[in-house]
């Protein structure tokens, strides 16, 4: 049973929004459904500056607060630790949106249900190449893989760069950041 | 980053009405016990409780778009016993059933058995407190995530419930209203307790990180300051307390009008409290402060 | 109301919203044919479940009485039934329903359904409408043919398919063009007819339930 | 009475509009269909893949399209494509929505006397345009026709051939609002239009007003990332702290319009401190002595005062570049300060080319590479007859002799003077942003004949009499797209989905039929596929193999380091001094030219630049991209923090931006990422056509603040020569 996770290296993120556009194309999402949101931090004083763009998306937490509060069981931790939202059960009460400290869940205006990053990189159903955020990123800032496999690219990268979740131990996040 | 509140007026109204329903039932049970002859007041309480809770539930369903499109899914609400909302649904269902039975009994002029009044009151407390817990368990919003909120919401629930009942009796049966001294006695202290709770809560929350501080600031000095100071504090708490103190000494001529005014104030304050807590809360800052 | 009258209502919409030949339009709007159409409108208006009378604004009633000539219909279509203009009101269903991508766009779910339906019923569509099978002229044409073949099937198709016309009517009304009243009238007649068919269908269903109890 | 007046055969399966039993059996309700369709949509969803080229910008990145049941599902950047290298950008993924867009043109349109567009038939459109063209050619000659086209594989061939067939030399690209000054000036120095900086292998690269992360070409962005990781010293000289800062070591903020002074001073340092490659210059260049004398005056102190960059930095940059030579270069730029933005853009490009020459970096590893290209060879004259030589010179070539591609705006000036009567536009939106839109719109609508060929309504189309609907790039195959590169290549755009609107035509058919209508059909007696086949055959490539592979490389023509390029200049040498420039009114060697205008007092210079998710206004009507713009308020103007504080303007306020041409209000982003003397506006917004429902009325358009004024000698639009004042608008 794998334990999928992602590494995002903000030192390589130039804020070009390709990942969110590719995610919308890959998963056929509404224009208003953006599974990735961005925070931008400007530090330093003119003219020595640094601008950091931080992509944020579902962290697929192992102790997912969204799954804990979801009354209908729509938000649940599925196979391989991927937090999923069963669109057939979701009533759109938005409790999970409140409970998620990363604020990365969005309402599908058409169906009234809530959805979020589905780690679609793992489930290329038609067995072909993916245009998910990981493959689409032009600077290769994202790595996806099995955290339980020590030889996987992501495990090695996390060890090498000492990547940390964005908000420390706020939740057992499975997305690690190099900043 | 601009933050759009997740829940809006419908949910704030739902939390307010659920609490008020619970409080109204408790008030009418109390009246039943302490002032058996205040028929109209008791009936009012027993009618208000189920109606306002029903209205609240409808608002909840309207806001939950997914469920609204396919209503069968609401049955799934009982799936996750770990979720406060599931418990809320259970309490609300139980309370609504009891309140309806009580209301029907009133209509057919049969006495509402005391055990039913007691059960209804217990569930009334649960409903009042659950609304606070619903928000309280959410770590994302420091303004919610503290132990005082459920107590504050419960006190406000009972206070607004009593206010509604007294308001009804002032309007429908002014003579009965004069006899409700014990009820008014309790009711007199509630806004004071609420004020203490709010001050304590905001004081503690204010120190819990910059999202917390920003939320409190937006209440005290930011966009919500008018609603907070004028609406909640003055009209909702201080105003009614002053009026009640005045009424206790001088049974003035326009005692009824002042009473109605103060009870209405409590109701307005109760709603504003829910609206502000729901909509002024700002989420934990990951890297950039939410404006 | 007999099936032929219902078919005629849809013939007029089919010809009006995709004007092709002069003689086809003149045949429909000739004195005898058009009075038949007005008669059909009358029956719809009098039907207790229809709300046509108060829906039909005075302008529309007047427009119905004096149908536009072919040249006026063709010119209106040239100005407003073509894509890409602020004054466009292209009568294609998927443009008035958020598609899979949540944005009204061509080739929506209704287009795919109508496309599959037309091929499975071995019908062929005029070349210039082949890519928009959910164009109102195609849907109306199919409805008319169905009414001339199997009324109950036609009723179920009509009750499902034409609900989008209410949104389309809003786009029509918003046009700054006096002739729009005529086209709004045609749409209102269809909407009223659909309303009757739908409510009649519910009665039919409820009757069946009663019998079964 | 037949059930269907709308069609010859209509729905008749039987007679009188009756459907036979078999037909009725085929009926299924929507729910039944949805159930059936949903169940096996995965099973019978046949996935087909096609190689095509993105149309989101002029990079034309190659991608593989995955199509299920005739509907486009996803796009994957082609690993083999030289620009994409396996990646696309946000526009690549989102712009594909254009095929099904609600705002697409579906029929040929003509303006009626009330100025409203009406759909007309292709026959009517073609015959009326044909007659009008013949009338203009007979009365004023073919020189009275002009064409503006933003080059795309089929578009650039067919548009040029159409005009050439008529005998008109007036075919222009968008160059005058993009690269005109840069390519023309570089050609004066080294004989080629541009170079590609070998950033990945360089020790040091300087970018002037250019950001690989905003004007995003995936391959280029990856190259600068690789350079950064390899420790290469990347310098950004720019009034803005752009997204490329992630892979840069140094931001040199500079007063806009003064980059020329900085480069001249750097040249001065190399020459006076004898740090230049004397042998290389002696062997390859002419006019160096004249250059050396002239350059002496441009001391770093003089430049520091002009540019706001301190003297030590100027000297240091020159020294570091000398040290890193030859594995270094100043990047050529794209639309930036050397492309078309200032009165001294041309001179800046010349100075940059000379600086690189001083260090002898051309064709060196890590330097400035002149990549080989391959183009189609000679074709069979009978099948593809060559078009007649135009009798007159291109309009504007007299007043702007240096312009290598000619200036469309010069032609607009001629049209305003009545010399040009017929205007054609393909896949371009001149009125929307090349210069002042209201002026351009008035000139275009003043022409006797104006025809716009596009996929959706634009400012240019709205100004034209006739609008012809093009298919979207996903609904057509196109001619081979040859690209120069380390290994020159050719890539194919193949049709991905069926034509959505039957009344739209692909560009090759439109121009073929237009040519026939204008009586020059004999030059178009072939189909696009035949031409593609012939073009590829002429360079030994099979068209079907090319469409199958997407991109084919000409390994035998690969570039190799160290080769000295053939300088295709009149003197056959690198020209530090250029006669053509002297005749055009410039100094022979690159010299300082004051910008047209400088901000005075509280004025700010209005600068505009690209954002990674838009290609100027072309992608503004896209739901997904505009969704990103709205969520992150990307329409906001930028002003410098200290400047804003002086005026009491805070981040998020609304400000009024105004000058004598235009006034508009916009949200403001107060930031240190811009120099105090400038106001930045993104170049993708302010679309003024209601037909684009998503884009209309969102944000401000920088071009509205610009007066129509052309750069001497080159004819570029000088898009940054506008100053504005700002004031806080109380919300």
Short mmCIF file of N, CA and C in Angstrom, two decimals, chain D residues 132-203:
data_model
loop_
_atom_site.label_atom_id
_atom_site.label_comp_id
_atom_site.label_asym_id
_atom_site.label_seq_id
_atom_site.Cartn_x
_atom_site.Cartn_y
_atom_site.Cartn_z
N UNK D 132 -13.85 44.86 -55.20
CA UNK D 132 -13.24 46.06 -54.58
C UNK D 132 -11.72 46.05 -54.80
N UNK D 133 -11.10 44.87 -54.63
CA UNK D 133 -9.63 44.79 -54.79
C UNK D 133 -9.27 45.13 -56.24
N UNK D 134 -10.04 44.54 -57.16
CA UNK D 134 -9.71 44.79 -58.59
C UNK D 134 -9.85 46.28 -58.87
N UNK D 135 -10.89 46.89 -58.28
CA UNK D 135 -11.13 48.34 -58.48
C UNK D 135 -9.92 49.15 -57.97
N UNK D 136 -9.46 48.80 -56.75
CA UNK D 136 -8.34 49.56 -56.16
C UNK D 136 -7.08 49.36 -56.99
N UNK D 137 -6.84 48.09 -57.39
CA UNK D 137 -5.61 47.80 -58.15
C UNK D 137 -5.63 48.58 -59.47
N UNK D 138 -6.81 48.60 -60.10
CA UNK D 138 -6.84 49.30 -61.40
C UNK D 138 -6.71 50.81 -61.19
N UNK D 139 -7.29 51.36 -60.13
CA UNK D 139 -7.23 52.83 -59.98
C UNK D 139 -5.91 53.25 -59.33
N UNK D 140 -5.44 52.56 -58.29
CA UNK D 140 -4.24 53.06 -57.60
C UNK D 140 -3.08 52.07 -57.64
N UNK D 141 -3.27 50.93 -58.32
CA UNK D 141 -2.15 49.98 -58.38
C UNK D 141 -2.11 49.12 -57.13
N UNK D 142 -1.44 47.96 -57.21
CA UNK D 142 -1.40 47.04 -56.06
C UNK D 142 -0.75 47.67 -54.84
N UNK D 143 0.06 48.72 -55.07
CA UNK D 143 0.74 49.35 -53.93
C UNK D 143 -0.24 50.00 -52.96
N UNK D 144 -1.54 50.05 -53.36
CA UNK D 144 -2.52 50.70 -52.47
C UNK D 144 -3.20 49.67 -51.57
N UNK D 145 -2.65 48.44 -51.57
CA UNK D 145 -3.19 47.40 -50.67
C UNK D 145 -2.16 47.12 -49.59
N UNK D 146 -2.62 46.78 -48.39
CA UNK D 146 -1.66 46.39 -47.33
C UNK D 146 -2.24 45.21 -46.56
N UNK D 147 -1.33 44.43 -45.98
CA UNK D 147 -1.72 43.25 -45.19
C UNK D 147 -0.89 43.24 -43.90
N UNK D 148 -1.59 43.04 -42.75
CA UNK D 148 -0.86 42.86 -41.48
C UNK D 148 -1.14 41.44 -41.01
N UNK D 149 -0.10 40.67 -40.73
CA UNK D 149 -0.35 39.30 -40.25
C UNK D 149 0.69 38.94 -39.21
N UNK D 150 0.20 38.32 -38.11
CA UNK D 150 1.11 37.81 -37.08
C UNK D 150 1.49 36.40 -37.52
N UNK D 151 2.78 36.19 -37.82
CA UNK D 151 3.19 34.97 -38.54
C UNK D 151 2.77 33.68 -37.83
N UNK D 152 2.06 32.86 -38.56
CA UNK D 152 1.76 31.48 -38.15
C UNK D 152 2.09 30.61 -39.37
N UNK D 153 2.24 29.28 -39.16
CA UNK D 153 2.76 28.45 -40.27
C UNK D 153 2.06 28.71 -41.61
N UNK D 154 0.76 28.48 -41.69
CA UNK D 154 0.10 28.68 -43.00
C UNK D 154 -0.10 30.17 -43.26
N UNK D 155 -0.47 30.91 -42.22
CA UNK D 155 -0.83 32.31 -42.37
C UNK D 155 0.26 33.11 -43.06
N UNK D 156 1.52 32.97 -42.57
CA UNK D 156 2.56 33.84 -43.14
C UNK D 156 2.77 33.51 -44.61
N UNK D 157 2.69 32.22 -45.03
CA UNK D 157 2.90 31.90 -46.45
C UNK D 157 1.74 32.45 -47.29
N UNK D 158 0.51 32.07 -46.90
CA UNK D 158 -0.65 32.39 -47.75
C UNK D 158 -0.89 33.91 -47.80
N UNK D 159 -0.72 34.58 -46.62
CA UNK D 159 -0.98 36.04 -46.63
C UNK D 159 0.01 36.73 -47.58
N UNK D 160 1.29 36.32 -47.47
CA UNK D 160 2.31 36.96 -48.34
C UNK D 160 2.00 36.64 -49.80
N UNK D 161 1.70 35.35 -50.07
CA UNK D 161 1.51 34.94 -51.47
C UNK D 161 0.31 35.67 -52.08
N UNK D 162 -0.75 35.85 -51.25
CA UNK D 162 -1.96 36.52 -51.75
C UNK D 162 -1.61 37.94 -52.21
N UNK D 163 -0.88 38.66 -51.36
CA UNK D 163 -0.55 40.05 -51.72
C UNK D 163 0.46 40.07 -52.89
N UNK D 164 1.42 39.14 -52.85
CA UNK D 164 2.44 39.12 -53.92
C UNK D 164 1.76 38.81 -55.25
N UNK D 165 0.77 37.90 -55.19
CA UNK D 165 0.07 37.55 -56.44
C UNK D 165 -0.59 38.80 -57.02
N UNK D 166 -1.07 39.68 -56.16
CA UNK D 166 -1.73 40.91 -56.62
C UNK D 166 -0.68 41.96 -57.00
N UNK D 167 0.62 41.67 -56.68
CA UNK D 167 1.66 42.62 -57.04
C UNK D 167 1.93 43.64 -55.95
N UNK D 168 1.43 43.36 -54.72
CA UNK D 168 1.64 44.37 -53.66
C UNK D 168 2.77 43.93 -52.73
N UNK D 169 3.72 44.81 -52.48
CA UNK D 169 4.84 44.46 -51.57
C UNK D 169 4.47 44.74 -50.10
N UNK D 170 3.22 45.27 -49.89
CA UNK D 170 2.93 45.80 -48.54
C UNK D 170 2.38 44.72 -47.63
N UNK D 171 3.25 43.75 -47.30
CA UNK D 171 2.86 42.73 -46.31
C UNK D 171 3.70 42.97 -45.06
N UNK D 172 3.02 43.19 -43.95
CA UNK D 172 3.74 43.53 -42.72
C UNK D 172 3.39 42.52 -41.62
N UNK D 173 4.34 42.36 -40.71
CA UNK D 173 4.03 41.56 -39.51
C UNK D 173 3.71 42.54 -38.38
N UNK D 174 3.62 42.02 -37.18
CA UNK D 174 3.37 42.86 -35.99
C UNK D 174 4.68 43.50 -35.52
N UNK D 175 5.73 43.36 -36.36
CA UNK D 175 7.08 43.78 -35.96
C UNK D 175 7.16 45.19 -35.39
N UNK D 176 6.45 46.13 -36.04
CA UNK D 176 6.58 47.55 -35.60
C UNK D 176 6.15 47.72 -34.16
N UNK D 177 5.39 46.75 -33.62
CA UNK D 177 4.96 46.85 -32.21
C UNK D 177 5.64 45.75 -31.40
N UNK D 178 6.76 45.21 -31.92
CA UNK D 178 7.38 44.09 -31.18
C UNK D 178 8.89 44.09 -31.33
N UNK D 179 9.40 43.66 -32.51
CA UNK D 179 10.84 43.39 -32.62
C UNK D 179 11.53 44.25 -33.68
N UNK D 180 10.79 45.13 -34.37
CA UNK D 180 11.30 45.79 -35.57
C UNK D 180 12.67 46.46 -35.38
N UNK D 181 12.75 47.35 -34.39
CA UNK D 181 14.01 48.08 -34.21
C UNK D 181 15.15 47.11 -33.89
N UNK D 182 14.86 46.15 -33.06
CA UNK D 182 15.93 45.23 -32.61
C UNK D 182 16.50 44.46 -33.79
N UNK D 183 15.60 43.77 -34.55
CA UNK D 183 16.11 42.91 -35.63
C UNK D 183 16.78 43.75 -36.72
N UNK D 184 16.17 44.92 -37.00
CA UNK D 184 16.75 45.76 -38.07
C UNK D 184 18.13 46.26 -37.67
N UNK D 185 18.25 46.71 -36.41
CA UNK D 185 19.54 47.29 -35.97
C UNK D 185 20.61 46.21 -35.88
N UNK D 186 20.24 45.03 -35.34
CA UNK D 186 21.23 43.94 -35.23
C UNK D 186 21.71 43.54 -36.63
N UNK D 187 20.74 43.55 -37.59
CA UNK D 187 21.12 43.19 -38.96
C UNK D 187 22.16 44.18 -39.50
N UNK D 188 22.06 45.46 -39.09
CA UNK D 188 23.04 46.45 -39.55
C UNK D 188 24.44 46.09 -39.03
N UNK D 189 24.48 45.44 -37.84
CA UNK D 189 25.81 45.20 -37.24
C UNK D 189 26.37 43.86 -37.70
N UNK D 190 25.57 42.78 -37.61
CA UNK D 190 26.15 41.44 -37.88
C UNK D 190 25.50 40.76 -39.08
N UNK D 191 24.55 41.43 -39.77
CA UNK D 191 23.98 40.82 -40.98
C UNK D 191 22.87 39.82 -40.71
N UNK D 192 22.75 39.38 -39.44
CA UNK D 192 21.61 38.48 -39.11
C UNK D 192 20.64 39.27 -38.23
N UNK D 193 19.38 38.83 -38.21
CA UNK D 193 18.35 39.59 -37.47
C UNK D 193 18.51 39.49 -35.96
N UNK D 194 19.05 38.35 -35.50
CA UNK D 194 19.15 38.20 -34.04
C UNK D 194 20.12 37.08 -33.72
N UNK D 195 20.30 36.82 -32.42
CA UNK D 195 21.09 35.67 -32.00
C UNK D 195 20.38 35.00 -30.82
N UNK D 196 20.78 33.82 -30.54
CA UNK D 196 20.24 33.14 -29.35
C UNK D 196 21.37 33.02 -28.33
N UNK D 197 21.15 33.56 -27.14
CA UNK D 197 22.21 33.47 -26.12
C UNK D 197 22.27 32.04 -25.59
N UNK D 198 23.47 31.48 -25.59
CA UNK D 198 23.67 30.10 -25.11
C UNK D 198 23.70 30.13 -23.57
N UNK D 199 22.54 30.53 -22.99
CA UNK D 199 22.48 30.85 -21.55
C UNK D 199 22.93 29.67 -20.69
N UNK D 200 22.48 28.44 -21.10
CA UNK D 200 22.73 27.26 -20.25
C UNK D 200 24.23 27.02 -20.08
N UNK D 201 25.03 27.36 -21.13
CA UNK D 201 26.47 27.07 -21.05
C UNK D 201 27.30 28.32 -20.76
N UNK D 202 26.63 29.38 -20.39
CA UNK D 202 27.37 30.65 -20.24
C UNK D 202 27.90 30.81 -18.82
N UNK D 203 29.02 31.54 -18.69
CA UNK D 203 29.49 31.91 -17.35
C UNK D 203 28.66 33.10 -16.85
#
